[in-house]
PDB file of C-alpha atoms in Angstrom:
ATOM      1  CA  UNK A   1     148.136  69.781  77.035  1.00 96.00           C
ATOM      2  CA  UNK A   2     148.616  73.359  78.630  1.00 97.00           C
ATOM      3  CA  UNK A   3     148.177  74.748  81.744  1.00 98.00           C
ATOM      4  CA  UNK A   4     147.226  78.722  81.743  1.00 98.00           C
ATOM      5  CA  UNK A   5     148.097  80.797  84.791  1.00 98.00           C
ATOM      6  CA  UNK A   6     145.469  83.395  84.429  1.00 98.00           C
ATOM      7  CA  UNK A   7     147.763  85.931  86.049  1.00 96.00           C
ATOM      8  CA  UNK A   8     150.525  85.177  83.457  1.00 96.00           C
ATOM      9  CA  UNK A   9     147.802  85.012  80.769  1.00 97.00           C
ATOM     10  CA  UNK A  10     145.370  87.736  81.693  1.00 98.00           C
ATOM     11  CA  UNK A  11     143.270  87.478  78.607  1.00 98.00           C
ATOM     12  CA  UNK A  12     142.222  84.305  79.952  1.00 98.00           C
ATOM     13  CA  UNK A  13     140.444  85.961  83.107  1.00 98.00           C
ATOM     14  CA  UNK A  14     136.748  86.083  81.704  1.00 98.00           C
ATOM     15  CA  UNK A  15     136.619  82.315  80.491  1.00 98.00           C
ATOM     16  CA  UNK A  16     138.719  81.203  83.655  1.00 98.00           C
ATOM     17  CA  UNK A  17     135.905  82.937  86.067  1.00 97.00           C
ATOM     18  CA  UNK A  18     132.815  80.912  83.854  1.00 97.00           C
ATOM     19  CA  UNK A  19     135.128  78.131  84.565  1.00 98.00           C
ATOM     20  CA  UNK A  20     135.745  78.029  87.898  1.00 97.00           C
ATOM     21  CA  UNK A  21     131.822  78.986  88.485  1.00 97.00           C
ATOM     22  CA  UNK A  22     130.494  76.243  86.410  1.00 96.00           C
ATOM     23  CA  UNK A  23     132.584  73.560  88.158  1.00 96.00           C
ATOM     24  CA  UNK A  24     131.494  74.742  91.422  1.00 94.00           C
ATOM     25  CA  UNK A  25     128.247  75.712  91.564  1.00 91.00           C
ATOM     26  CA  UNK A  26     128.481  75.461  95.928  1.00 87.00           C
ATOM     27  CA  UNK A  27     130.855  78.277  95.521  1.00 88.00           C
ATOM     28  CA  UNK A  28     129.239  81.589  95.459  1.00 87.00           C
ATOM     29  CA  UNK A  29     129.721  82.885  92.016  1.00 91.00           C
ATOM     30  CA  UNK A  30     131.234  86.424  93.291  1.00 95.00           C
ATOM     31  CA  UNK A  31     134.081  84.396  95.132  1.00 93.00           C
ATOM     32  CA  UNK A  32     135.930  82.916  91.970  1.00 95.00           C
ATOM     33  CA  UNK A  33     134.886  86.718  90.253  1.00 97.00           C
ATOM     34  CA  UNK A  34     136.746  88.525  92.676  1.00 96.00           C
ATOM     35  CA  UNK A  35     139.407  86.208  93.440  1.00 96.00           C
ATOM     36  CA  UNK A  36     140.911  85.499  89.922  1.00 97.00           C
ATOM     37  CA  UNK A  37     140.322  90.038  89.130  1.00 97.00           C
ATOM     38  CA  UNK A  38     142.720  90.640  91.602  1.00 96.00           C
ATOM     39  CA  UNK A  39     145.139  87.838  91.395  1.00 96.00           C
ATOM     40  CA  UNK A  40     146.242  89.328  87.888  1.00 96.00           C
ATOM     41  CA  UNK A  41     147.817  92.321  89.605  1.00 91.00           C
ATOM     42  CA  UNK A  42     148.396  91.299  93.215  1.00 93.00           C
ATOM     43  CA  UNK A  43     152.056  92.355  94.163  1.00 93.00           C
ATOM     44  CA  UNK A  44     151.592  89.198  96.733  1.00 95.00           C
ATOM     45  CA  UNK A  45     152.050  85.585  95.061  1.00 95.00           C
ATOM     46  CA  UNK A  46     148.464  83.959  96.076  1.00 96.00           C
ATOM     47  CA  UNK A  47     146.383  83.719  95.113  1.00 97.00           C
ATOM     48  CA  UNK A  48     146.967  81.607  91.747  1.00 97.00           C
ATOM     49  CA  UNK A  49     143.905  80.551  89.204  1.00 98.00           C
ATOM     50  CA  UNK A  50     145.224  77.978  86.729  1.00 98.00           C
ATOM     51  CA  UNK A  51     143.051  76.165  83.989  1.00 98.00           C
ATOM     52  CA  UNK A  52     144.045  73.025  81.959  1.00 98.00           C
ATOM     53  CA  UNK A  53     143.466  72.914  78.297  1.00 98.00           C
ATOM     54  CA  UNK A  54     143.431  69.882  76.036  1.00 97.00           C
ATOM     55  CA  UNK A  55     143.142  70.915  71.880  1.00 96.00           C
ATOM     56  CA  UNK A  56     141.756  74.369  72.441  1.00 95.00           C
ATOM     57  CA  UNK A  57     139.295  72.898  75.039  1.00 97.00           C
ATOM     58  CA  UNK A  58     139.309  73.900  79.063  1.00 98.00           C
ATOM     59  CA  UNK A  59     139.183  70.537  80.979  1.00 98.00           C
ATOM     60  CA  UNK A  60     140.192  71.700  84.299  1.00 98.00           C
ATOM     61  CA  UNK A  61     141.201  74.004  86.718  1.00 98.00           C
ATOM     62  CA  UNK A  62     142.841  74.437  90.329  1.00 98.00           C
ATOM     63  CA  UNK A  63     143.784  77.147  92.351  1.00 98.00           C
ATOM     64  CA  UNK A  64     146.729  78.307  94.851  1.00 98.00           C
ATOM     65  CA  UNK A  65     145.280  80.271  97.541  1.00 97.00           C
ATOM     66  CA  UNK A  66     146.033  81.305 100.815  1.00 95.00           C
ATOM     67  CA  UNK A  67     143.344  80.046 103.021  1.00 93.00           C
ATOM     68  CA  UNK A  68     140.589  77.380 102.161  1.00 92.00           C
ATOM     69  CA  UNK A  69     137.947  78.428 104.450  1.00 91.00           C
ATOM     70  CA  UNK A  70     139.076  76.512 106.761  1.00 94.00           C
ATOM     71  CA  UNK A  71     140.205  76.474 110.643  1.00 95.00           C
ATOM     72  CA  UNK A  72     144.062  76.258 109.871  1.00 95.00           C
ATOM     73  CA  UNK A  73     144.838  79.458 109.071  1.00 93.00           C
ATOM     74  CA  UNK A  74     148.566  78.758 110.521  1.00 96.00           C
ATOM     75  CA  UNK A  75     149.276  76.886 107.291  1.00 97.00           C
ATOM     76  CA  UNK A  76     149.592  77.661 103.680  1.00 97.00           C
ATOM     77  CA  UNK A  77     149.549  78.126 100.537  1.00 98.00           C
ATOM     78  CA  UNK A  78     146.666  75.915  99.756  1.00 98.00           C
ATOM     79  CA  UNK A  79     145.673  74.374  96.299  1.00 98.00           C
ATOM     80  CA  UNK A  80     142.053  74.186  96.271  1.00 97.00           C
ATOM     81  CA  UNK A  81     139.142  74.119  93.482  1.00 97.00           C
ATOM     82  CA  UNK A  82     140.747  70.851  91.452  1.00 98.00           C
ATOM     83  CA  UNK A  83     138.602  70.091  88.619  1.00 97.00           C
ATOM     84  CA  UNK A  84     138.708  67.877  85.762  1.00 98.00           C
ATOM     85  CA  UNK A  85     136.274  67.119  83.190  1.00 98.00           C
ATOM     86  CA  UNK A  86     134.585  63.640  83.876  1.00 97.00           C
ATOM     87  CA  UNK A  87     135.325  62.344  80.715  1.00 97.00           C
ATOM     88  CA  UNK A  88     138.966  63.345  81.307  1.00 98.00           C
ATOM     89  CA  UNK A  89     139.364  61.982  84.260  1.00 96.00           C
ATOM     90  CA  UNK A  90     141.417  58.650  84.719  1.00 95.00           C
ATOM     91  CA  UNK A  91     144.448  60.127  82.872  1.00 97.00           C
ATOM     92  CA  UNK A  92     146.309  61.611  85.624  1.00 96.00           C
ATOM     93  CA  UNK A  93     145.973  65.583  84.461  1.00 98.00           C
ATOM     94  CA  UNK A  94     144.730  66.717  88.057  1.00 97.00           C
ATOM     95  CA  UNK A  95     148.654  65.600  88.942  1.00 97.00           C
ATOM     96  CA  UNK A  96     149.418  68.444  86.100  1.00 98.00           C
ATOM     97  CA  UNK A  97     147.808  71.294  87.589  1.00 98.00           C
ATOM     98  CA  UNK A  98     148.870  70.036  91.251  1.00 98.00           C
ATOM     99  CA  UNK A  99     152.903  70.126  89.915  1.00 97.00           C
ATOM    100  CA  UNK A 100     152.001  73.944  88.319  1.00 98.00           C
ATOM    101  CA  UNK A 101     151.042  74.559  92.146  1.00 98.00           C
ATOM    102  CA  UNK A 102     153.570  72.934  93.438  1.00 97.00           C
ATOM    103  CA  UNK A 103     155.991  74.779  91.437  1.00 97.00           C
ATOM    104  CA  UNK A 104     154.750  77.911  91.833  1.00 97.00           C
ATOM    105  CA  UNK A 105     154.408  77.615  95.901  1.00 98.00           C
ATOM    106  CA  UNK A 106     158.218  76.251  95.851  1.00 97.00           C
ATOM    107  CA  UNK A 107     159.345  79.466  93.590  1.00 96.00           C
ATOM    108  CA  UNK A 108     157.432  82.170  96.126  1.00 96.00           C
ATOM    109  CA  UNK A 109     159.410  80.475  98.741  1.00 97.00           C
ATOM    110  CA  UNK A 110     156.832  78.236 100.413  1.00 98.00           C
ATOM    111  CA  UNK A 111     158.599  74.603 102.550  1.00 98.00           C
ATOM    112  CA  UNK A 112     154.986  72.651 102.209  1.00 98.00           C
ATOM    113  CA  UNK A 113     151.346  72.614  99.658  1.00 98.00           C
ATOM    114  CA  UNK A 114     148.301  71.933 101.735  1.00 98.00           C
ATOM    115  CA  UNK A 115     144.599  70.617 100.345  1.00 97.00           C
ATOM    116  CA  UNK A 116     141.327  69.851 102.379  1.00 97.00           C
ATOM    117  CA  UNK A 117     139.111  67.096 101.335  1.00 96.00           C
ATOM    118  CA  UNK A 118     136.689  65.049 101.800  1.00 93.00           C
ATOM    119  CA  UNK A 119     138.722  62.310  99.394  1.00 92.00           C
ATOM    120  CA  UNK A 120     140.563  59.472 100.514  1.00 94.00           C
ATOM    121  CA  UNK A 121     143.037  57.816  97.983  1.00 94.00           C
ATOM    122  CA  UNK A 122     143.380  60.669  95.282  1.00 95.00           C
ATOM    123  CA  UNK A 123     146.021  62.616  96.294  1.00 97.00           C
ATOM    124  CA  UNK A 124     148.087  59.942  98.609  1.00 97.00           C
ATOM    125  CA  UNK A 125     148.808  58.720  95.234  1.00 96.00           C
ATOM    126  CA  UNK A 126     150.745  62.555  94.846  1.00 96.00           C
ATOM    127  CA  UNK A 127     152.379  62.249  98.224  1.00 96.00           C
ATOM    128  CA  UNK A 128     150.261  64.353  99.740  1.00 98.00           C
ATOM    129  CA  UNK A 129     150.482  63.186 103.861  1.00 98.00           C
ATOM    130  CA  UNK A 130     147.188  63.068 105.646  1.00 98.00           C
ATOM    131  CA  UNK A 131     147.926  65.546 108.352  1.00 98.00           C
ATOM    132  CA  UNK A 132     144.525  66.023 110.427  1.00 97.00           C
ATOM    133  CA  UNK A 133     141.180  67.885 110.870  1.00 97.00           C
ATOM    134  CA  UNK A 134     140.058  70.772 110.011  1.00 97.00           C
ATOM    135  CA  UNK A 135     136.895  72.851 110.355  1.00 96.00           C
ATOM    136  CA  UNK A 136     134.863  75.017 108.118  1.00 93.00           C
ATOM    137  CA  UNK A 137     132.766  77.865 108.897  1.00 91.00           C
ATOM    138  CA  UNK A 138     129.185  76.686 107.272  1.00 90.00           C
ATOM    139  CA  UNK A 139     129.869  73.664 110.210  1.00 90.00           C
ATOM    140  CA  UNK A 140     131.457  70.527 108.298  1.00 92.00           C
ATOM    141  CA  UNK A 141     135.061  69.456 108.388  1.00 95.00           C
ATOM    142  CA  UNK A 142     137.483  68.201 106.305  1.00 96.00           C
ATOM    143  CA  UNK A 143     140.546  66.100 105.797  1.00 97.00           C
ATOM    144  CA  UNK A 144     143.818  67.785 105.761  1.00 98.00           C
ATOM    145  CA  UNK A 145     146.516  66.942 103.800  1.00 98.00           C
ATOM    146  CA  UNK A 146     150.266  68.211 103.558  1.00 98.00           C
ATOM    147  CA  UNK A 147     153.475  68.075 100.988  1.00 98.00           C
ATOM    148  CA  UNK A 148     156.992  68.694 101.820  1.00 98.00           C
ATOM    149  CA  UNK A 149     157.828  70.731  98.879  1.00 97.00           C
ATOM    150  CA  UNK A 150     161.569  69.290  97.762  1.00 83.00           C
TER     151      UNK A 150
END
């Protein structure tokens, strides 16, 4: 198992964009395209595209970004776009790329992680603290969830 930080791995950047569009197709396409192109040389630490690869195979990916188009734009970073392969799932590697996030939001000097979901369960499990509301522009909402980054 490996996790890829497309800005540490920049070679990675064209599969990581098919990637990240293919798992979510309600994401305009441009979004991950322009996103992941200028993480690699950002001087800022968000945003972070990270993929998950299993023998030579891509099986999942996550981000670290700095707002999820969402109403709480007082808190961040944010991992957002967690995705693993349904036949992959059940093993616990979405707790793999949410450590590499962790990690990385700890080491830019960040106290908490937030996520926005509509899940409840998943990520309790990886003491993530349900925190509250929060609103998105195309009009739904979403659960809010925090960690305390130790």
């Amino acid at each position: 198992m490996k996790i890829i930080s497309v800005r540490e791995n920049p070679d990675y950047k064209d599969r990581a964009i098919e990637y990240f569009q293919g798992s979510w197709k309600s994401v305009l396409p441009v979004i991950y395209e322009d996103s992941i192109t200028h993480s690699i040389k950002s001087r800022n630490p968000l945003p972070q595209w990270y993929l998950l690869e299993k023998d030579s195979e891509i099986i999942g990916c996550a981000g670290l970004i700095t707002n999820d188009f969402i109403s709480r734009g007082d808190l961040y970073p944010w991992v957002c776009a967690l995705f693993i392969e349904e036949k992959h799932r059940g093993n616990a590697y979405g707790s793999l790329l949410m450590e590499k996030a962790k990690t990385d939001s700890k080491e830019a000097g960040f106290e908490y992680l937030y996520l926005c979901t509509s899940h409840i369960g998943y990520y309790e499990k990886y003491d993530f603290k349900y925190i509250g509301r929060g609103y998105h522009p195309w009009g739904e909402e979403s659960r809010i969830y925090e960690l305390q980054l130790e």
